[in-house]
């Protein structure tokens, strides 16, 4: 299982993330359709972005999946985040309570 605090990068675009909340599902974490790798690893050559996963990521936003995993994007890129073929959803901010 990928540990909380792990920094990962895409092999096909500029996307970089930090794991905020981990789950077993993240073993198949992908960006742009290609598996994500540790930040200090060298990307494999000849890997291209999958057009079905080219929606992009937004820097500073959190992405979540159904298993409770949560990622924080530290560098935006052209590839979408997914677990296998299931796209991760951008986490929406909770509204602050009204003050009188």
Coordinates of N, CA and C in Angstrom, one line a residue:
X1 N 0.8 -1.2 0.0 CA 0.0 0.0 0.0 C 0.9 1.2 0.0
X2 N 0.5 2.2 -0.8 CA 1.2 3.5 -0.8 C 1.0 4.2 0.5
X3 N 2.0 4.8 1.1 CA 1.9 5.4 2.4 C 1.4 6.9 2.2
X4 N 0.7 7.4 3.2 CA 0.4 8.8 3.3 C 1.6 9.6 3.3
X5 N 1.6 10.7 2.6 CA 2.8 11.6 2.5 C 3.7 11.3 1.3
X6 N 3.5 10.1 0.6 CA 4.3 9.8 -0.6 C 4.0 10.8 -1.7
X7 N 5.1 11.2 -2.3 CA 5.0 12.1 -3.5 C 5.2 11.3 -4.8
X8 N 4.3 11.5 -5.7 CA 4.3 10.7 -7.0 C 4.3 11.7 -8.2
X9 N 4.8 11.2 -9.3 CA 4.7 12.0 -10.5 C 4.2 11.1 -11.7
X10 N 3.7 11.8 -12.7 CA 3.2 11.2 -13.9 C 4.3 10.9 -14.8
X11 N 4.1 9.8 -15.6 CA 5.1 9.5 -16.6 C 4.8 10.2 -18.0
X12 N 3.6 10.7 -18.1 CA 3.2 11.2 -19.4 C 2.9 12.7 -19.4
X13 N 2.9 13.4 -18.3 CA 2.6 14.8 -18.2 C 3.3 15.4 -17.0
X14 N 3.0 16.6 -16.7 CA 3.7 17.3 -15.5 C 3.0 17.1 -14.2
X15 N 2.0 16.3 -14.1 CA 1.2 16.1 -12.8 C 2.1 15.5 -11.7
X16 N 2.1 16.1 -10.5 CA 2.7 15.6 -9.3 C 1.7 15.7 -8.2
X17 N 1.7 14.7 -7.3 CA 0.7 14.6 -6.2 C 1.4 14.2 -4.9
X18 N 0.7 14.5 -3.8 CA 1.1 14.0 -2.5 C -0.1 13.2 -2.0
X19 N 0.1 12.0 -1.5 CA -1.0 11.2 -1.0 C -1.3 11.7 0.4
X20 N -2.6 12.2 0.5 CA -3.1 12.8 1.8 C -3.7 11.7 2.6
X21 N -4.5 10.8 2.0 CA -5.1 9.7 2.7 C -5.0 8.5 1.7
X22 N -4.4 7.4 2.2 CA -4.1 6.2 1.4 C -5.2 5.2 1.5
X23 N -5.2 4.3 0.5 CA -6.0 3.1 0.5 C -5.4 2.1 -0.4
X24 N -5.8 0.8 -0.3 CA -5.3 -0.2 -1.2 C -5.5 0.1 -2.7
X25 N -6.6 0.8 -3.0 CA -6.9 1.1 -4.4 C -5.8 1.9 -5.1
X26 N -5.0 2.6 -4.3 CA -3.9 3.5 -4.9 C -2.8 2.7 -5.6
X27 N -2.8 1.4 -5.4 CA -1.8 0.5 -6.0 C -1.8 0.6 -7.5
X28 N -3.0 1.0 -8.1 CA -3.2 1.1 -9.5 C -3.4 2.6 -9.9
X29 N -2.8 3.5 -9.2 CA -3.0 4.9 -9.4 C -2.3 5.3 -10.8
X30 N -3.0 6.1 -11.6 CA -2.5 6.5 -12.9 C -2.8 8.0 -13.1
X31 N -2.0 8.5 -14.0 CA -2.2 9.9 -14.5 C -2.0 9.8 -16.0
X32 N -3.0 10.3 -16.7 CA -3.0 10.2 -18.1 C -3.0 8.8 -18.7
X33 N -3.5 7.9 -17.9 CA -3.6 6.5 -18.3 C -2.4 5.6 -18.0
X34 N -1.3 6.3 -17.6 CA 0.0 5.5 -17.3 C 0.2 5.5 -15.8
X35 N 0.8 4.4 -15.2 CA 1.0 4.3 -13.8 C 1.9 5.5 -13.3
X36 N 1.6 6.0 -12.1 CA 2.4 7.0 -11.5 C 3.6 6.4 -10.8
X37 N 4.7 7.2 -10.7 CA 5.9 6.7 -10.2 C 6.4 7.6 -9.1
X38 N 7.3 7.1 -8.2 CA 7.9 8.0 -7.1 C 8.5 9.2 -7.8
X39 N 8.5 10.3 -7.0 CA 9.1 11.6 -7.6 C 10.5 11.5 -8.0
X40 N 11.3 10.7 -7.3 CA 12.7 10.6 -7.6 C 13.0 9.5 -8.7
X41 N 12.0 8.8 -9.2 CA 12.2 7.8 -10.3 C 12.2 8.5 -11.7
X42 N 12.9 7.8 -12.6 CA 12.9 8.3 -14.0 C 11.7 7.7 -14.8
X43 N 11.0 8.5 -15.5 CA 9.9 8.0 -16.3 C 10.3 7.1 -17.4
X44 N 9.5 6.1 -17.7 CA 9.8 5.2 -18.8 C 9.7 5.9 -20.1
X45 N 10.5 5.6 -21.0 CA 10.4 6.3 -22.4 C 9.4 5.6 -23.2
X46 N 8.9 6.4 -24.2 CA 7.9 5.8 -25.1 C 6.5 5.7 -24.6
X47 N 6.2 6.3 -23.5 CA 4.8 6.2 -22.9 C 4.1 7.5 -23.3
X48 N 2.9 7.4 -23.9 CA 2.1 8.6 -24.3 C 0.9 8.7 -23.5
X49 N 0.3 9.9 -23.4 CA -0.9 10.2 -22.7 C -2.1 9.5 -23.4
X50 N -3.0 8.9 -22.7 CA -4.2 8.3 -23.3 C -5.2 9.4 -23.5
X51 N -5.7 9.5 -24.7 CA -6.7 10.6 -24.9 C -7.9 10.5 -24.0
X52 N -8.3 9.3 -23.6 CA -9.5 9.1 -22.7 C -9.2 9.7 -21.3
X53 N -7.9 9.9 -21.0 CA -7.5 10.4 -19.6 C -6.7 11.7 -19.8
X54 N -7.2 12.6 -20.6 CA -6.4 13.8 -20.9 C -7.2 15.1 -20.4
X55 N -8.0 14.9 -19.4 CA -8.8 16.0 -18.9 C -8.0 17.0 -18.0
X56 N -6.9 16.6 -17.5 CA -6.0 17.5 -16.7 C -6.3 17.5 -15.2
X57 N -5.4 18.0 -14.5 CA -5.5 18.2 -13.1 C -5.3 19.7 -12.7
X58 N -5.8 20.1 -11.6 CA -5.7 21.5 -11.1 C -4.8 21.6 -9.9
X59 N -3.8 22.4 -9.9 CA -2.9 22.6 -8.8 C -3.6 23.0 -7.6
X60 N -3.3 22.4 -6.4 CA -3.9 22.8 -5.2 C -5.2 22.2 -4.8
X61 N -5.8 21.4 -5.8 CA -7.0 20.7 -5.6 C -6.8 19.3 -5.1
X62 N -7.8 18.8 -4.4 CA -7.7 17.4 -3.9 C -8.6 16.5 -4.7
X63 N -8.2 15.3 -5.0 CA -8.9 14.4 -5.7 C -9.2 13.1 -4.9
X64 N -10.4 12.6 -4.9 CA -10.8 11.4 -4.1 C -11.4 10.3 -4.9
X65 N -11.3 9.1 -4.3 CA -12.0 8.0 -4.9 C -13.0 7.4 -3.9
X66 N -13.8 6.4 -4.3 CA -14.8 5.8 -3.5 C -14.2 5.0 -2.3
X67 N -13.0 4.6 -2.3 CA -12.4 3.9 -1.2 C -11.9 4.8 -0.1
X68 N -12.0 6.1 -0.3 CA -11.5 7.1 0.7 C -10.1 7.6 0.5
X69 N -9.5 7.2 -0.6 CA -8.1 7.7 -0.9 C -8.3 9.2 -1.3
X70 N -7.2 10.0 -0.9 CA -7.3 11.4 -1.2 C -5.9 11.9 -1.7
X71 N -5.8 12.6 -2.8 CA -4.5 13.1 -3.3 C -4.6 14.6 -3.4
X72 N -3.5 15.3 -3.2 CA -3.3 16.7 -3.3 C -2.4 17.0 -4.5
X73 N -2.9 17.7 -5.5 CA -2.1 18.0 -6.7 C -1.1 19.2 -6.4
X74 N 0.2 18.9 -6.5 CA 1.2 19.9 -6.2 C 1.8 20.5 -7.5
X75 N 1.5 19.9 -8.6 CA 1.9 20.4 -9.9 C 0.9 19.9 -10.9
X76 N 0.2 20.9 -11.6 CA -0.8 20.5 -12.6 C -0.2 19.9 -13.8
X77 N -1.1 19.1 -14.5 CA -0.6 18.5 -15.8 C -1.8 18.2 -16.7
X78 N -1.6 17.7 -17.8 CA -2.6 17.4 -18.8 C -3.3 16.1 -18.6
X79 N -2.8 15.2 -17.8 CA -3.4 13.9 -17.6 C -4.4 13.9 -16.5
X80 N -5.4 13.1 -16.6 CA -6.4 13.0 -15.5 C -6.0 11.9 -14.5
X81 N -6.3 12.1 -13.2 CA -6.0 11.0 -12.2 C -7.0 9.9 -12.3
X82 N -6.6 8.7 -12.1 CA -7.5 7.6 -12.1 C -6.9 6.4 -11.3
X83 N -7.8 5.6 -10.9 CA -7.4 4.3 -10.3 C -7.9 3.3 -11.3
X84 N -6.9 2.7 -12.0 CA -7.3 1.8 -13.1 C -7.9 2.6 -14.2
X85 N -9.2 2.3 -14.5 CA -9.9 3.1 -15.6 C -11.0 4.0 -14.9
X86 N -11.0 4.0 -13.6 CA -12.0 4.9 -12.9 C -11.4 6.2 -12.6
X87 N -11.9 7.3 -13.2 CA -11.4 8.6 -12.9 C -11.7 9.1 -11.5
X88 N -10.7 9.8 -10.9 CA -10.9 10.3 -9.5 C -11.7 11.6 -9.7
X89 N -12.5 11.9 -8.6 CA -13.3 13.1 -8.6 C -12.6 14.2 -7.8
X90 N -12.7 15.5 -8.3 CA -12.2 16.6 -7.6 C -13.1 16.8 -6.3
X91 N -12.4 16.9 -5.2 CA -13.1 17.1 -3.9 C -13.7 18.5 -3.8
X92 N -14.9 18.6 -3.4 CA -15.6 19.9 -3.3 C -15.4 20.5 -1.9
X93 N -15.2 21.8 -1.8 CA -15.0 22.4 -0.5 C -16.3 22.4 0.3
X94 N -16.2 22.2 1.6 CA -17.4 22.3 2.4 C -17.7 23.8 2.8
X95 N -18.9 24.2 2.7 CA -19.2 25.6 3.0 C -19.0 25.9 4.5
X96 N -18.5 27.1 4.7 CA -18.3 27.5 6.1 C -19.6 27.8 6.8
X97 N -19.7 27.7 8.1 CA -20.9 28.0 8.8 C -21.2 29.5 8.7
X98 N -22.4 29.9 8.6 CA -22.8 31.3 8.6 C -22.6 31.9 10.0
X99 N -22.1 33.1 10.0 CA -21.9 33.8 11.3 C -22.8 35.0 11.3
X100 N -23.5 35.2 12.4 CA -24.4 36.3 12.5 C -23.8 37.6 13.0

